Short mmCIF file of N, CA, C and O in Angstrom, two decimals:
data_model
loop_
_atom_site.label_atom_id
_atom_site.label_comp_id
_atom_site.label_asym_id
_atom_site.label_seq_id
_atom_site.Cartn_x
_atom_site.Cartn_y
_atom_site.Cartn_z
N MET A 1 43.36 -4.62 8.30
CA MET A 1 43.38 -4.77 6.85
C MET A 1 44.22 -5.97 6.42
O MET A 1 43.87 -6.66 5.48
N ASN A 2 45.34 -6.21 7.13
CA ASN A 2 46.18 -7.34 6.74
C ASN A 2 45.52 -8.69 7.00
O ASN A 2 45.87 -9.68 6.36
N TRP A 3 44.55 -8.74 7.93
CA TRP A 3 43.80 -9.98 8.12
C TRP A 3 42.96 -10.28 6.88
O TRP A 3 42.85 -11.43 6.46
N ILE A 4 42.38 -9.24 6.29
CA ILE A 4 41.59 -9.43 5.07
C ILE A 4 42.49 -9.89 3.93
O ILE A 4 42.15 -10.81 3.18
N ILE A 5 43.66 -9.28 3.82
CA ILE A 5 44.63 -9.69 2.80
C ILE A 5 45.02 -11.15 3.01
O ILE A 5 45.12 -11.93 2.05
N LEU A 6 45.21 -11.55 4.26
CA LEU A 6 45.57 -12.93 4.56
C LEU A 6 44.45 -13.90 4.18
O LEU A 6 44.72 -14.97 3.63
N ILE A 7 43.22 -13.53 4.45
CA ILE A 7 42.09 -14.38 4.08
C ILE A 7 42.02 -14.54 2.56
O ILE A 7 41.83 -15.64 2.05
N ILE A 8 42.21 -13.44 1.84
CA ILE A 8 42.20 -13.51 0.37
C ILE A 8 43.34 -14.39 -0.12
O ILE A 8 43.18 -15.20 -1.04
N ALA A 9 44.51 -14.28 0.52
CA ALA A 9 45.65 -15.13 0.16
C ALA A 9 45.30 -16.60 0.36
O ALA A 9 45.63 -17.45 -0.48
N GLY A 10 44.61 -16.91 1.46
CA GLY A 10 44.18 -18.28 1.71
C GLY A 10 43.19 -18.77 0.66
O GLY A 10 43.24 -19.94 0.25
N LEU A 11 42.31 -17.89 0.21
CA LEU A 11 41.36 -18.29 -0.84
C LEU A 11 42.08 -18.56 -2.16
O LEU A 11 41.69 -19.47 -2.91
N PHE A 12 43.12 -17.79 -2.45
CA PHE A 12 43.91 -18.07 -3.64
C PHE A 12 44.68 -19.38 -3.50
O PHE A 12 44.96 -20.05 -4.49
N GLU A 13 45.01 -19.76 -2.27
CA GLU A 13 45.62 -21.08 -2.07
C GLU A 13 44.63 -22.17 -2.44
O GLU A 13 44.99 -23.16 -3.09
N VAL A 14 43.38 -21.99 -2.06
CA VAL A 14 42.34 -22.93 -2.48
C VAL A 14 42.26 -22.94 -4.00
O VAL A 14 42.11 -24.01 -4.62
N GLY A 15 42.39 -21.77 -4.61
CA GLY A 15 42.36 -21.68 -6.07
C GLY A 15 43.47 -22.47 -6.73
O GLY A 15 43.23 -23.20 -7.69
N PHE A 16 44.70 -22.37 -6.20
CA PHE A 16 45.77 -23.09 -6.89
C PHE A 16 45.68 -24.59 -6.68
O PHE A 16 45.99 -25.36 -7.58
N THR A 17 45.20 -25.03 -5.53
CA THR A 17 45.04 -26.48 -5.37
C THR A 17 43.88 -27.00 -6.21
O THR A 17 43.96 -28.10 -6.76
N SER A 18 42.83 -26.21 -6.34
CA SER A 18 41.70 -26.62 -7.19
C SER A 18 42.11 -26.68 -8.65
O SER A 18 41.71 -27.60 -9.38
N CYS A 19 42.88 -25.71 -9.10
CA CYS A 19 43.37 -25.74 -10.48
C CYS A 19 44.22 -26.98 -10.73
O CYS A 19 44.14 -27.58 -11.81
N LEU A 20 45.00 -27.36 -9.75
CA LEU A 20 45.82 -28.56 -9.88
C LEU A 20 44.94 -29.79 -10.05
O LEU A 20 45.20 -30.65 -10.90
N GLY A 21 43.87 -29.86 -9.26
CA GLY A 21 42.94 -30.99 -9.37
C GLY A 21 42.24 -31.03 -10.71
O GLY A 21 42.08 -32.09 -11.31
N LYS A 22 41.81 -29.86 -11.20
CA LYS A 22 41.14 -29.80 -12.50
C LYS A 22 42.11 -30.12 -13.64
O LYS A 22 41.72 -30.74 -14.63
N ALA A 23 43.37 -29.70 -13.50
CA ALA A 23 44.37 -29.98 -14.54
C ALA A 23 44.60 -31.48 -14.67
O ALA A 23 44.82 -31.99 -15.77
N LYS A 24 44.54 -32.20 -13.54
CA LYS A 24 44.72 -33.66 -13.59
C LYS A 24 43.61 -34.33 -14.39
O LYS A 24 43.84 -35.35 -15.01
N GLU A 25 42.41 -33.74 -14.38
CA GLU A 25 41.27 -34.32 -15.07
C GLU A 25 41.21 -33.90 -16.55
O GLU A 25 40.50 -34.52 -17.33
N ALA A 26 41.91 -32.85 -16.90
CA ALA A 26 41.82 -32.28 -18.25
C ALA A 26 42.92 -32.84 -19.15
O ALA A 26 43.89 -33.44 -18.69
N THR A 27 42.74 -32.60 -20.44
CA THR A 27 43.75 -32.99 -21.43
C THR A 27 43.98 -31.83 -22.40
O THR A 27 43.17 -30.92 -22.50
N GLY A 28 45.10 -31.87 -23.07
CA GLY A 28 45.41 -30.89 -24.11
C GLY A 28 45.48 -29.47 -23.60
O GLY A 28 46.00 -29.20 -22.52
N ASN A 29 44.93 -28.54 -24.41
CA ASN A 29 44.99 -27.12 -24.08
C ASN A 29 44.25 -26.79 -22.79
O ASN A 29 44.64 -25.88 -22.07
N GLU A 30 43.17 -27.54 -22.52
CA GLU A 30 42.42 -27.28 -21.29
C GLU A 30 43.30 -27.50 -20.06
O GLU A 30 43.26 -26.73 -19.10
N ALA A 31 44.13 -28.53 -20.08
CA ALA A 31 45.03 -28.80 -18.96
C ALA A 31 46.03 -27.65 -18.80
O ALA A 31 46.30 -27.22 -17.67
N TYR A 32 46.53 -27.13 -19.93
CA TYR A 32 47.48 -26.01 -19.84
C TYR A 32 46.82 -24.77 -19.25
O TYR A 32 47.47 -24.01 -18.51
N LEU A 33 45.55 -24.54 -19.56
CA LEU A 33 44.84 -23.40 -18.97
C LEU A 33 44.70 -23.57 -17.46
O LEU A 33 44.89 -22.60 -16.71
N TRP A 34 44.40 -24.79 -17.02
CA TRP A 34 44.31 -25.03 -15.58
C TRP A 34 45.67 -24.86 -14.91
O TRP A 34 45.76 -24.31 -13.81
N TYR A 35 46.72 -25.32 -15.56
CA TYR A 35 48.07 -25.11 -15.01
C TYR A 35 48.42 -23.62 -14.97
O TYR A 35 49.08 -23.15 -14.05
N GLY A 36 47.97 -22.88 -15.97
CA GLY A 36 48.17 -21.43 -15.96
C GLY A 36 47.44 -20.78 -14.78
O GLY A 36 47.99 -19.90 -14.11
N GLY A 37 46.21 -21.23 -14.54
CA GLY A 37 45.46 -20.75 -13.38
C GLY A 37 46.16 -21.09 -12.08
O GLY A 37 46.17 -20.30 -11.13
N PHE A 38 46.79 -22.27 -12.04
CA PHE A 38 47.57 -22.68 -10.88
C PHE A 38 48.70 -21.70 -10.61
O PHE A 38 48.87 -21.22 -9.50
N VAL A 39 49.46 -21.37 -11.66
CA VAL A 39 50.61 -20.48 -11.51
C VAL A 39 50.16 -19.08 -11.07
O VAL A 39 50.73 -18.49 -10.15
N VAL A 40 49.12 -18.56 -11.71
CA VAL A 40 48.62 -17.22 -11.36
C VAL A 40 48.13 -17.21 -9.91
O VAL A 40 48.48 -16.31 -9.14
N SER A 41 47.34 -18.20 -9.53
CA SER A 41 46.83 -18.27 -8.16
C SER A 41 47.95 -18.41 -7.15
O SER A 41 47.91 -17.80 -6.07
N LEU A 42 48.97 -19.19 -7.49
CA LEU A 42 50.11 -19.39 -6.60
C LEU A 42 50.86 -18.07 -6.38
O LEU A 42 51.16 -17.71 -5.24
N VAL A 43 51.11 -17.36 -7.45
CA VAL A 43 51.85 -16.10 -7.35
C VAL A 43 51.05 -15.08 -6.54
O VAL A 43 51.59 -14.40 -5.65
N VAL A 44 49.75 -14.96 -6.81
CA VAL A 44 48.91 -14.01 -6.08
C VAL A 44 48.85 -14.39 -4.60
O VAL A 44 49.00 -13.55 -3.71
N SER A 45 48.66 -15.68 -4.32
CA SER A 45 48.57 -16.15 -2.94
C SER A 45 49.85 -15.85 -2.16
O SER A 45 49.80 -15.32 -1.04
N MET A 46 50.99 -16.17 -2.75
CA MET A 46 52.26 -15.92 -2.08
C MET A 46 52.52 -14.42 -1.91
O MET A 46 52.99 -13.98 -0.86
N GLY A 47 52.19 -13.63 -2.92
CA GLY A 47 52.37 -12.18 -2.83
C GLY A 47 51.53 -11.58 -1.72
O GLY A 47 52.00 -10.74 -0.94
N LEU A 48 50.29 -12.02 -1.61
CA LEU A 48 49.42 -11.52 -0.54
C LEU A 48 49.88 -12.00 0.82
O LEU A 48 49.80 -11.26 1.81
N LEU A 49 50.39 -13.23 0.89
CA LEU A 49 50.93 -13.73 2.16
C LEU A 49 52.13 -12.88 2.60
O LEU A 49 52.23 -12.51 3.77
N ILE A 50 53.00 -12.56 1.67
CA ILE A 50 54.15 -11.71 1.98
C ILE A 50 53.67 -10.35 2.49
O ILE A 50 54.19 -9.83 3.49
N LYS A 51 52.68 -9.78 1.82
CA LYS A 51 52.14 -8.47 2.24
C LYS A 51 51.54 -8.56 3.64
O LYS A 51 51.78 -7.68 4.47
N ALA A 52 50.80 -9.61 3.93
CA ALA A 52 50.15 -9.76 5.23
C ALA A 52 51.16 -9.91 6.36
O ALA A 52 50.94 -9.43 7.47
N THR A 53 52.29 -10.56 6.06
CA THR A 53 53.28 -10.79 7.12
C THR A 53 54.13 -9.56 7.42
O THR A 53 54.98 -9.61 8.30
N GLU A 54 53.88 -8.46 6.72
CA GLU A 54 54.58 -7.23 7.05
C GLU A 54 54.18 -6.72 8.44
O GLU A 54 54.98 -6.09 9.12
N THR A 55 52.95 -7.00 8.85
CA THR A 55 52.50 -6.54 10.17
C THR A 55 51.99 -7.66 11.06
O THR A 55 51.90 -7.48 12.27
N LEU A 56 51.62 -8.80 10.50
CA LEU A 56 51.13 -9.92 11.31
C LEU A 56 52.29 -10.83 11.70
O LEU A 56 53.25 -10.96 10.94
N PRO A 57 52.19 -11.49 12.85
CA PRO A 57 53.24 -12.44 13.22
C PRO A 57 53.34 -13.56 12.18
O PRO A 57 52.32 -14.11 11.74
N LEU A 58 54.55 -13.88 11.76
CA LEU A 58 54.78 -14.84 10.69
C LEU A 58 54.14 -16.20 10.98
O LEU A 58 53.44 -16.77 10.14
N GLY A 59 54.37 -16.72 12.18
CA GLY A 59 53.83 -18.04 12.52
C GLY A 59 52.32 -18.08 12.48
O GLY A 59 51.72 -19.03 11.97
N THR A 60 51.70 -17.05 13.02
CA THR A 60 50.24 -16.98 13.02
C THR A 60 49.71 -16.84 11.60
O THR A 60 48.76 -17.53 11.21
N ALA A 61 50.31 -15.95 10.84
CA ALA A 61 49.86 -15.73 9.46
C ALA A 61 49.98 -17.00 8.63
O ALA A 61 49.06 -17.36 7.89
N TYR A 62 51.10 -17.70 8.79
CA TYR A 62 51.30 -18.92 8.01
C TYR A 62 50.29 -19.99 8.42
O TYR A 62 49.71 -20.67 7.57
N ALA A 63 50.05 -20.13 9.72
CA ALA A 63 49.09 -21.12 10.19
C ALA A 63 47.68 -20.82 9.70
O ALA A 63 46.95 -21.72 9.26
N VAL A 64 47.30 -19.56 9.73
CA VAL A 64 45.97 -19.17 9.25
C VAL A 64 45.87 -19.39 7.74
O VAL A 64 44.88 -19.93 7.24
N TRP A 65 46.90 -19.00 7.02
CA TRP A 65 46.92 -19.17 5.55
C TRP A 65 46.79 -20.64 5.16
O TRP A 65 45.96 -20.98 4.32
N THR A 66 47.58 -21.50 5.78
CA THR A 66 47.50 -22.92 5.45
C THR A 66 46.18 -23.52 5.93
O THR A 66 45.64 -24.41 5.29
N GLY A 67 45.68 -23.02 7.06
CA GLY A 67 44.39 -23.51 7.56
C GLY A 67 43.25 -23.19 6.60
O GLY A 67 42.42 -24.05 6.30
N ILE A 68 43.22 -21.95 6.12
CA ILE A 68 42.20 -21.57 5.14
C ILE A 68 42.34 -22.43 3.89
O ILE A 68 41.35 -22.93 3.34
N GLY A 69 43.58 -22.61 3.45
CA GLY A 69 43.82 -23.44 2.27
C GLY A 69 43.38 -24.88 2.48
O GLY A 69 42.77 -25.49 1.61
N ALA A 70 43.69 -25.42 3.65
CA ALA A 70 43.33 -26.82 3.93
C ALA A 70 41.82 -27.01 4.01
O ALA A 70 41.26 -27.92 3.39
N VAL A 71 41.16 -26.14 4.76
CA VAL A 71 39.70 -26.24 4.89
C VAL A 71 39.03 -26.03 3.53
O VAL A 71 38.16 -26.81 3.11
N GLY A 72 39.45 -25.00 2.83
CA GLY A 72 38.86 -24.72 1.52
C GLY A 72 39.10 -25.83 0.52
O GLY A 72 38.21 -26.18 -0.27
N THR A 73 40.29 -26.41 0.55
CA THR A 73 40.61 -27.48 -0.39
C THR A 73 39.80 -28.73 -0.08
O THR A 73 39.31 -29.40 -0.99
N VAL A 74 39.63 -29.04 1.19
CA VAL A 74 38.80 -30.20 1.55
C VAL A 74 37.36 -29.98 1.10
O VAL A 74 36.72 -30.87 0.53
N LEU A 75 36.84 -28.76 1.34
CA LEU A 75 35.47 -28.47 0.91
C LEU A 75 35.33 -28.51 -0.61
O LEU A 75 34.33 -29.02 -1.13
N MET A 76 36.33 -27.98 -1.32
CA MET A 76 36.31 -28.09 -2.79
C MET A 76 36.34 -29.55 -3.22
O MET A 76 35.66 -29.94 -4.17
N GLY A 77 37.16 -30.34 -2.53
CA GLY A 77 37.22 -31.77 -2.85
C GLY A 77 35.87 -32.44 -2.67
O GLY A 77 35.45 -33.24 -3.51
N ILE A 78 35.18 -32.10 -1.60
CA ILE A 78 33.87 -32.70 -1.34
C ILE A 78 32.84 -32.25 -2.37
O ILE A 78 32.12 -33.07 -2.94
N PHE A 79 32.78 -30.94 -2.61
CA PHE A 79 31.71 -30.41 -3.46
C PHE A 79 32.01 -30.45 -4.95
O PHE A 79 31.10 -30.59 -5.76
N VAL A 80 33.27 -30.36 -5.34
CA VAL A 80 33.61 -30.31 -6.77
C VAL A 80 34.15 -31.65 -7.26
O VAL A 80 33.76 -32.15 -8.31
N PHE A 81 35.06 -32.25 -6.48
CA PHE A 81 35.73 -33.47 -6.93
C PHE A 81 35.10 -34.73 -6.36
O PHE A 81 35.60 -35.83 -6.57
N LYS A 82 34.00 -34.58 -5.62
CA LYS A 82 33.24 -35.71 -5.08
C LYS A 82 34.06 -36.59 -4.15
O LYS A 82 33.92 -37.81 -4.14
N ASP A 83 34.93 -35.97 -3.35
CA ASP A 83 35.67 -36.72 -2.33
C ASP A 83 34.68 -37.23 -1.28
O ASP A 83 33.62 -36.63 -1.07
N PRO A 84 35.02 -38.32 -0.61
CA PRO A 84 34.09 -38.88 0.38
C PRO A 84 33.93 -37.97 1.60
O PRO A 84 34.85 -37.25 1.99
N ILE A 85 32.74 -38.04 2.19
CA ILE A 85 32.43 -37.30 3.41
C ILE A 85 32.29 -38.32 4.53
O ILE A 85 31.63 -39.34 4.36
N SER A 86 32.93 -38.03 5.65
CA SER A 86 32.75 -38.90 6.82
C SER A 86 32.66 -38.02 8.06
O SER A 86 33.05 -36.85 8.04
N PHE A 87 32.17 -38.59 9.13
CA PHE A 87 32.07 -37.85 10.39
C PHE A 87 33.43 -37.32 10.81
O PHE A 87 33.56 -36.16 11.19
N TRP A 88 34.45 -38.17 10.76
CA TRP A 88 35.77 -37.76 11.24
C TRP A 88 36.40 -36.69 10.38
O TRP A 88 37.07 -35.79 10.88
N ARG A 89 36.20 -36.75 9.08
CA ARG A 89 36.71 -35.68 8.21
C ARG A 89 36.09 -34.34 8.60
O ARG A 89 36.79 -33.33 8.74
N LEU A 90 34.77 -34.32 8.76
CA LEU A 90 34.09 -33.09 9.13
C LEU A 90 34.47 -32.64 10.54
O LEU A 90 34.66 -31.44 10.78
N PHE A 91 34.63 -33.57 11.45
CA PHE A 91 35.03 -33.25 12.82
C PHE A 91 36.38 -32.52 12.83
O PHE A 91 36.53 -31.47 13.46
N PHE A 92 37.35 -33.08 12.10
CA PHE A 92 38.67 -32.45 12.11
C PHE A 92 38.71 -31.16 11.32
O PHE A 92 39.49 -30.25 11.64
N ILE A 93 37.88 -31.01 10.31
CA ILE A 93 37.78 -29.72 9.61
C ILE A 93 37.25 -28.66 10.57
O ILE A 93 37.77 -27.54 10.63
N PHE A 94 36.24 -29.01 11.36
CA PHE A 94 35.70 -28.04 12.33
C PHE A 94 36.72 -27.71 13.41
O PHE A 94 36.80 -26.57 13.86
N THR A 95 37.51 -28.69 13.84
CA THR A 95 38.55 -28.37 14.83
C THR A 95 39.63 -27.47 14.23
O THR A 95 40.17 -26.60 14.92
N LEU A 96 39.92 -27.66 12.95
CA LEU A 96 40.88 -26.79 12.27
C LEU A 96 40.34 -25.36 12.18
O LEU A 96 41.06 -24.39 12.44
N ILE A 97 39.07 -25.23 11.85
CA ILE A 97 38.44 -23.90 11.80
C ILE A 97 38.49 -23.25 13.18
O ILE A 97 38.83 -22.06 13.30
N ALA A 98 38.19 -24.01 14.21
CA ALA A 98 38.24 -23.47 15.58
C ALA A 98 39.65 -23.02 15.93
O ALA A 98 39.83 -21.99 16.59
N SER A 99 40.65 -23.76 15.48
CA SER A 99 42.04 -23.37 15.73
C SER A 99 42.39 -22.07 15.02
O SER A 99 43.10 -21.22 15.58
N ILE A 100 41.93 -21.90 13.80
CA ILE A 100 42.19 -20.67 13.05
C ILE A 100 41.55 -19.48 13.77
O ILE A 100 42.19 -18.44 13.96
N VAL A 101 40.31 -19.65 14.18
CA VAL A 101 39.63 -18.57 14.91
C VAL A 101 40.35 -18.29 16.22
O VAL A 101 40.52 -17.13 16.61
N GLY A 102 40.80 -19.34 16.90
CA GLY A 102 41.54 -19.16 18.14
C GLY A 102 42.84 -18.39 17.95
O GLY A 102 43.17 -17.51 18.74
N LEU A 103 43.57 -18.70 16.89
CA LEU A 103 44.81 -17.95 16.60
C LEU A 103 44.51 -16.47 16.35
O LEU A 103 45.25 -15.61 16.81
N LYS A 104 43.45 -16.22 15.64
CA LYS A 104 43.07 -14.82 15.38
C LYS A 104 42.72 -14.14 16.69
O LYS A 104 43.11 -13.00 16.94
N ALA A 105 42.01 -14.85 17.56
CA ALA A 105 41.56 -14.26 18.82
C ALA A 105 42.72 -13.92 19.75
O ALA A 105 42.65 -12.92 20.48
N VAL A 106 43.76 -14.74 19.76
CA VAL A 106 44.87 -14.49 20.70
C VAL A 106 46.01 -13.70 20.08
O VAL A 106 46.98 -13.41 20.76
N SER A 107 45.89 -13.35 18.80
CA SER A 107 46.93 -12.57 18.15
C SER A 107 46.96 -11.17 18.74
O SER A 107 45.93 -10.57 19.03
N SER A 108 48.17 -10.64 18.89
CA SER A 108 48.31 -9.31 19.49
C SER A 108 48.00 -8.18 18.52
O SER A 108 47.94 -7.02 18.90
N HIS A 109 47.79 -8.49 17.25
CA HIS A 109 47.50 -7.44 16.26
C HIS A 109 46.03 -7.35 16.00
O HIS A 109 45.33 -8.14 15.61
#
């Protein structure tokens, strides 16, 4: 169950970085709403990470959490913010995903 909580925490990490990106593009009240989404996503993400680390090894949980956030943020950048796509970017994203799966596979929990 804590692996599911950790995955959700990682998705909220993608949420807070995406809100930050959208806030940079917005002005006025719209920017404040995106910053509000950033704060809410940040609090939820950290709270879920804390909950997940009650039973999962801290180092593994943190690596998986940041990995999900990194992969998700890069994909959001490509699909939402029109960041450039290159072979090497995709290659290293796939190696990061493989590392996350590997950590899960060798975890004792």
